[in-house]
Amino acid sequence: MTGFMNMNRRQLLQAAGASAAAASLGAGKAFALAGDGIKIGTFSGALNDVLEKVAGPKFKSTHADAALTFTARASAEAYPRLLVAKTNPFETGGLWNDTFAALGAKADLFTKVEPANAPNVAAIPQDLQPRHGMGVAAAIQPFGIAYNPKFVEKPKSWLDLFNPKYAGKVGMHENFWDAYVMLARILGKDEYNLSVAVDEWAKHKKNIGVWTTSYTQMEELIDKGEVWLGPQWGGYTAAAQLRGLNIAFAWPEEGCTQQTIVGCVNAGTSPAVSKATQEFVNVWLDPEIQLEILKRAGLSPSNPNVTLPTEYAQLEGVVNVKTNTKKLFQYDFAHVGGTLQALRREIDQKLR
């Protein structure tokens, strides 16, 4: 699943500035593909496998003539390409992370998934759906704190990352921002003023032992005890636990941010292709497919009609959307995504 979050810093910063670059290029010529098939952009690994090998055959059982193709790509790579292929997109739909789904919605890259074409959408709790309305929550996970139980008592608060006894033992992601969003909330601000969170972290930067570039690197470092704890995705932590790693997930009392796998349908296609793509997105929300996403990737079903297997239900990084009462926040992803270069410079100057 490297396409979801294992993107490097250069990709993120290049994509954040892609809107300006797109304005200087012609609309949609270099990357358009011919034909009226359903072309889906996915994340490599487990999610690509579920869509291609499980959801695809199920869809084909009722749409025998549909031509399905799948391309694994990162959101940060696909976004700038689609900006210049807006009226003739090279994919008809796909998976996106929160940031680039929100930026894409703001740039009018996507069209609304209509209930008539995707009746499963009605089952998804509205507070889990992306606020911009141009996509559906195909799966979710909380973003909180991962830790090694051999070295750390279960953290209760985001502020536990500042405990002096963790000097040099906290891992921080160099290409993800939700830890700053949550700290800003604790300090009485929000995502529109992340400088206050960076300044607070600067007071405790001696705790930062490693800057990581992926969730897999973070979980490996925690498992080996090279770092003891750090901000991390709950679903990926749950999957690592089930693989036997020395890692656990804590949901801080102040809450977690919600990380969503967003299913979007591209604007700029024919009505028939758009309808068919929406019907395929509907299959992603079937309980059977949602359960496969959980088992293969650790990501929580957004459809409350899925019964969680016991081994998953007992893990704190897995969300039961039917019964969850813990705090789970979305924020203005498009705003943060549009200010990444300035935020990155500030982090480099003050924390590294």
Coordinates of C-alpha atoms in Angstrom, one line a residue:
M1 CA 0.0 0.0 0.0
T2 CA 2.9 2.3 -0.6
G3 CA 0.9 4.6 -2.8
F4 CA -1.2 5.9 0.1
M5 CA 1.4 7.4 2.4
N6 CA 4.8 6.2 1.5
M7 CA 5.5 9.3 -0.7
N8 CA 8.7 11.3 -0.4
R9 CA 9.1 14.9 0.6
R10 CA 9.9 16.0 -3.0
Q11 CA 6.7 14.5 -4.3
L12 CA 4.5 16.2 -1.7
L13 CA 6.1 19.6 -2.3
Q14 CA 6.0 19.3 -6.0
A15 CA 2.3 18.3 -5.9
A16 CA 1.4 21.1 -3.5
G17 CA 2.6 23.6 -6.1
A18 CA 1.1 21.8 -9.1
S19 CA -1.9 24.1 -9.5
A20 CA 0.3 26.9 -10.6
A21 CA 2.3 24.7 -13.0
A22 CA -0.9 23.3 -14.5
A23 CA -2.1 26.8 -15.5
S24 CA 0.9 27.1 -17.9
L25 CA 0.1 23.8 -19.6
G26 CA -2.5 22.9 -22.1
A27 CA -5.6 21.1 -20.7
G28 CA -5.3 17.4 -20.8
K29 CA -3.4 16.3 -23.8
A30 CA -0.3 14.5 -22.7
F31 CA -1.8 12.0 -20.3
A32 CA -5.2 11.2 -21.8
L33 CA -5.9 7.6 -22.7
A34 CA -8.3 6.6 -25.5
G35 CA -11.4 4.5 -25.0
D36 CA -14.4 4.4 -22.8
G37 CA -13.4 1.7 -20.3
I38 CA -13.4 2.1 -16.5
K39 CA -9.9 3.1 -15.6
I40 CA -9.1 3.1 -11.9
G41 CA -6.2 4.6 -10.1
T42 CA -5.2 2.6 -7.0
F43 CA -2.6 2.4 -4.3
S44 CA 0.0 -0.3 -4.8
G45 CA -0.2 -3.4 -2.6
A46 CA -3.2 -4.6 -0.6
L47 CA -5.7 -2.0 -1.9
N48 CA -4.9 -2.6 -5.5
D49 CA -5.2 -6.3 -5.0
V50 CA -8.6 -6.0 -3.3
L51 CA -10.0 -3.8 -6.1
E52 CA -8.6 -5.7 -9.0
K53 CA -8.9 -9.3 -7.7
V54 CA -12.0 -9.2 -5.5
A55 CA -14.1 -6.1 -6.3
G56 CA -13.4 -6.4 -10.0
P57 CA -14.8 -9.9 -10.5
K58 CA -17.8 -9.1 -8.4
F59 CA -18.6 -6.0 -10.5
K60 CA -18.0 -8.0 -13.7
S61 CA -20.6 -10.6 -12.6
T62 CA -23.3 -8.0 -13.2
H63 CA -21.4 -5.8 -15.8
A64 CA -20.0 -8.5 -18.0
D65 CA -19.2 -6.1 -20.9
A66 CA -17.3 -3.6 -18.7
A67 CA -13.6 -3.1 -19.4
L68 CA -11.7 -2.6 -16.2
T69 CA -8.1 -1.5 -15.9
F70 CA -6.1 -0.6 -12.8
T71 CA -3.1 1.5 -12.4
A72 CA -1.2 1.8 -9.0
R73 CA 0.0 5.4 -8.4
A74 CA 0.5 7.7 -5.5
S75 CA -2.0 10.6 -4.9
A76 CA 0.9 13.0 -5.0
E77 CA 1.9 11.8 -8.5
A78 CA -1.6 11.6 -10.0
Y79 CA -2.9 14.9 -8.8
P80 CA -0.6 17.3 -10.9
R81 CA -1.1 15.0 -13.9
L82 CA -4.9 15.2 -13.6
L83 CA -4.8 19.0 -13.3
V84 CA -3.5 19.2 -16.8
A85 CA -5.8 16.4 -18.1
K86 CA -8.9 17.8 -16.4
T87 CA -11.2 17.7 -19.4
N88 CA -9.9 14.3 -20.7
P89 CA -8.7 12.4 -17.6
F90 CA -6.5 9.4 -17.9
E91 CA -8.5 7.6 -15.2
T92 CA -12.2 7.6 -14.6
G93 CA -12.0 7.1 -10.9
G94 CA -9.7 6.1 -8.1
L95 CA -8.5 6.0 -4.5
W96 CA -7.1 9.2 -2.9
N97 CA -5.8 10.3 0.4
D98 CA -7.6 13.1 2.3
T99 CA -5.2 15.9 1.2
F100 CA -5.3 15.3 -2.5
A101 CA -9.0 14.3 -2.6
A102 CA -9.7 17.7 -1.0
L103 CA -7.3 19.6 -3.4
G104 CA -8.9 17.7 -6.3
A105 CA -12.4 18.6 -5.2
K106 CA -11.4 22.3 -4.9
A107 CA -9.9 22.1 -8.4
D108 CA -13.2 20.5 -9.8
L109 CA -11.4 17.3 -10.8
F110 CA -14.2 15.1 -9.4
T111 CA -18.0 14.7 -9.8
K112 CA -20.4 13.7 -7.1
V113 CA -21.2 10.0 -6.6
E114 CA -24.9 9.8 -7.0
P115 CA -27.0 7.6 -4.6
A116 CA -28.9 6.2 -7.6
N117 CA -25.6 4.8 -9.0
A118 CA -24.1 3.9 -5.6
P119 CA -26.9 2.9 -3.1
N120 CA -24.3 1.6 -0.6
V121 CA -23.3 5.2 0.1
A122 CA -26.5 5.7 2.1
A123 CA -25.2 3.3 4.7
I124 CA -22.0 5.3 5.4
P125 CA -22.4 7.6 8.4
Q126 CA -22.4 11.2 7.1
D127 CA -19.8 12.4 9.6
L128 CA -17.3 9.9 8.1
Q129 CA -17.7 11.2 4.6
P130 CA -15.4 13.8 3.1
R131 CA -16.6 17.3 3.8
H132 CA -16.2 18.4 0.2
G133 CA -18.8 15.9 -0.9
M134 CA -16.8 14.8 -4.1
G135 CA -16.1 11.3 -3.0
V136 CA -17.0 8.5 -0.6
A137 CA -15.2 7.1 2.4
A138 CA -14.1 3.7 1.2
A139 CA -12.2 2.9 4.4
I140 CA -10.9 4.9 7.4
Q141 CA -8.4 4.7 10.2
P142 CA -7.5 6.9 13.2
F143 CA -4.2 8.8 13.4
G144 CA -2.9 8.7 16.9
I145 CA 0.2 7.4 18.7
A146 CA 2.0 4.0 18.2
Y147 CA 4.3 2.7 20.8
N148 CA 6.3 -0.3 21.9
P149 CA 4.7 -1.8 25.1
K150 CA 8.1 -3.1 26.2
F151 CA 9.4 0.4 26.8
V152 CA 6.3 2.7 27.1
E153 CA 3.2 2.7 29.2
K154 CA 0.2 3.3 26.9
P155 CA 0.1 7.1 26.1
K156 CA -3.0 8.9 27.3
S157 CA -2.4 12.3 25.6
W158 CA -0.7 13.8 22.6
L159 CA 1.3 15.8 25.2
D160 CA 2.9 12.5 26.4
L161 CA 5.2 12.8 23.4
F162 CA 6.9 15.7 25.3
N163 CA 7.8 13.6 28.4
P164 CA 11.5 14.2 29.1
K165 CA 12.0 10.4 29.6
Y166 CA 11.5 10.0 25.9
A167 CA 14.4 12.1 24.9
G168 CA 15.7 10.8 21.6
K169 CA 13.0 8.1 21.5
V170 CA 10.2 9.7 19.6
G171 CA 9.8 9.1 15.9
M172 CA 8.3 11.9 13.7
H173 CA 7.0 11.7 10.2
E174 CA 8.7 14.3 7.9
N175 CA 5.9 14.1 5.4
F176 CA 2.7 14.1 7.4
W177 CA 1.1 16.9 9.4
D178 CA -1.8 15.6 11.6
A179 CA 0.3 15.6 14.8
Y180 CA 0.7 19.3 14.4
V181 CA -3.1 19.7 13.7
M182 CA -4.0 17.9 16.9
L183 CA -1.4 19.8 19.0
A184 CA -2.8 23.1 17.6
R185 CA -6.3 22.0 18.7
I186 CA -5.0 21.3 22.2
L187 CA -3.4 24.7 22.3
G188 CA -6.6 26.4 21.4
K189 CA -5.9 26.9 17.7
D190 CA -6.6 24.8 14.6
E191 CA -5.2 23.8 11.2
Y192 CA -5.2 27.5 10.1
N193 CA -2.5 28.2 12.6
L194 CA 0.0 25.4 12.8
S195 CA 2.9 27.6 13.7
V196 CA 1.8 27.5 17.3
A197 CA 2.2 23.7 17.2
V198 CA 5.6 23.8 15.5
D199 CA 6.7 26.3 18.1
E200 CA 5.5 24.1 20.9
W201 CA 7.4 21.1 19.4
A202 CA 10.5 23.2 19.2
K203 CA 10.6 23.4 23.0
H204 CA 10.7 19.6 23.1
K205 CA 12.7 18.7 20.0
K206 CA 15.3 16.9 22.0
N207 CA 12.7 14.1 22.2
I208 CA 12.8 13.6 18.4
G209 CA 15.2 10.7 17.6
V210 CA 14.3 9.9 14.0
W211 CA 12.5 11.6 11.2
T212 CA 10.7 8.9 9.2
T213 CA 9.5 8.9 5.6
S214 CA 6.8 6.2 5.7
Y215 CA 4.5 4.3 8.1
T216 CA 6.5 1.1 7.5
Q217 CA 9.7 2.7 8.6
M218 CA 8.0 4.0 11.7
E219 CA 6.6 0.6 12.7
E220 CA 9.9 -1.1 12.1
L221 CA 11.8 1.4 14.3
I222 CA 9.2 1.0 17.1
D223 CA 9.3 -2.8 16.8
K224 CA 13.1 -2.8 17.1
G225 CA 13.1 -0.3 20.0
E226 CA 15.1 2.2 18.1
V227 CA 12.4 4.6 18.8
W228 CA 9.7 3.9 21.4
L229 CA 6.7 5.9 20.2
G230 CA 5.5 8.4 17.7
P231 CA 2.5 9.7 15.7
Q232 CA 1.2 6.9 13.5
W233 CA -1.8 5.5 11.6
G234 CA -4.0 3.1 13.7
G235 CA -5.0 0.8 10.9
Y236 CA -1.4 0.2 9.8
T237 CA -0.4 -0.3 13.5
A238 CA -3.2 -2.9 13.9
A239 CA -2.0 -4.8 10.8
A240 CA 1.6 -4.7 12.2
Q241 CA 0.3 -6.1 15.6
L242 CA -1.3 -9.0 13.8
R243 CA 1.9 -9.7 12.0
G244 CA 3.6 -10.0 15.4
L245 CA 5.5 -6.8 15.7
N246 CA 6.2 -5.2 19.1
I247 CA 3.8 -2.3 18.6
A248 CA 0.4 -1.1 19.8
F249 CA -1.8 1.9 19.2
A250 CA -3.1 4.5 21.6
W251 CA -6.1 6.8 21.0
P252 CA -5.2 10.0 22.9
E253 CA -7.9 11.5 25.1
E254 CA -7.9 14.6 23.0
G255 CA -8.9 12.5 20.0
C256 CA -7.4 11.3 16.7
T257 CA -7.7 12.7 13.2
Q258 CA -9.6 10.6 10.7
Q259 CA -7.6 9.3 7.8
T260 CA -9.8 8.3 4.9
I261 CA -9.3 6.2 1.8
V262 CA -11.5 8.4 -0.5
G263 CA -13.1 6.9 -3.6
C264 CA -13.5 9.6 -6.2
V265 CA -15.1 9.6 -9.7
N266 CA -13.4 12.0 -12.2
A267 CA -15.3 14.7 -14.0
G268 CA -14.6 15.1 -17.7
T269 CA -15.8 11.6 -18.7
S270 CA -18.9 10.7 -20.7
P271 CA -22.2 10.2 -18.7
A272 CA -22.1 6.5 -19.4
V273 CA -18.5 6.0 -18.2
S274 CA -19.2 8.2 -15.1
K275 CA -22.3 6.1 -14.2
A276 CA -20.4 2.9 -14.7
T277 CA -17.5 4.1 -12.6
Q278 CA -19.9 5.2 -9.8
E279 CA -21.5 1.7 -9.9
F280 CA -18.0 0.2 -9.5
V281 CA -17.3 2.5 -6.5
N282 CA -20.6 1.2 -5.0
V283 CA -19.1 -2.3 -5.0
W284 CA -16.1 -1.0 -2.9
L285 CA -18.6 -0.3 -0.2
D286 CA -20.2 -3.8 -0.1
P287 CA -19.6 -5.5 3.3
E288 CA -17.7 -8.3 1.6
I289 CA -15.2 -5.9 0.0
Q290 CA -14.9 -3.8 3.1
L291 CA -14.0 -6.9 5.1
E292 CA -11.3 -7.8 2.6
I293 CA -9.8 -4.3 2.9
L294 CA -9.7 -4.7 6.7
K295 CA -8.1 -8.1 6.5
R296 CA -5.5 -7.2 3.9
A297 CA -4.7 -3.7 4.9
G298 CA -5.9 -3.1 8.5
L299 CA -8.2 -0.3 7.4
S300 CA -11.5 0.0 9.1
P301 CA -14.8 -0.5 7.2
S302 CA -16.8 2.7 6.7
N303 CA -19.9 0.6 6.2
P304 CA -21.5 -0.2 9.6
N305 CA -23.1 -3.3 8.2
V306 CA -19.7 -5.1 8.4
T307 CA -19.2 -7.4 11.4
L308 CA -15.7 -7.0 12.6
P309 CA -13.8 -10.3 13.3
T310 CA -12.9 -10.6 17.0
E311 CA -9.1 -10.4 16.4
Y312 CA -9.7 -7.0 14.7
A313 CA -12.4 -5.7 16.9
Q314 CA -10.2 -5.8 20.0
L315 CA -7.5 -3.6 18.5
E316 CA -7.6 0.0 19.3
G317 CA -6.4 1.0 15.8
V318 CA -9.5 -0.5 14.3
V319 CA -12.7 1.5 14.3
N320 CA -16.2 0.0 14.7
V321 CA -18.1 2.8 13.1
K322 CA -21.4 1.5 14.4
T323 CA -20.3 1.8 18.1
N324 CA -17.4 4.2 18.2
T325 CA -17.7 7.0 20.8
K326 CA -14.0 8.2 20.7
K327 CA -13.2 11.6 19.3
L328 CA -12.4 11.4 15.6
F329 CA -11.7 14.7 13.7
Q330 CA -11.6 15.8 10.1
Y331 CA -10.1 19.1 9.2
D332 CA -9.6 21.4 6.2
F333 CA -7.2 19.2 4.2
A334 CA -7.2 21.4 1.2
H335 CA -6.0 24.4 3.3
V336 CA -3.1 22.3 4.8
G337 CA -2.3 20.8 1.5
G338 CA -2.1 24.2 -0.1
T339 CA 0.4 25.5 2.5
L340 CA 2.7 22.4 2.7
Q341 CA 5.8 24.2 1.4
A342 CA 5.6 26.9 4.0
L343 CA 4.9 24.4 6.8
R344 CA 7.8 22.2 5.7
R345 CA 10.2 25.1 5.7
E346 CA 9.0 26.1 9.2
I347 CA 9.5 22.5 10.5
D348 CA 13.0 22.3 9.0
Q349 CA 14.0 25.7 10.5
K350 CA 12.7 25.0 14.0
L351 CA 12.8 21.3 14.6
R352 CA 15.6 19.8 12.5

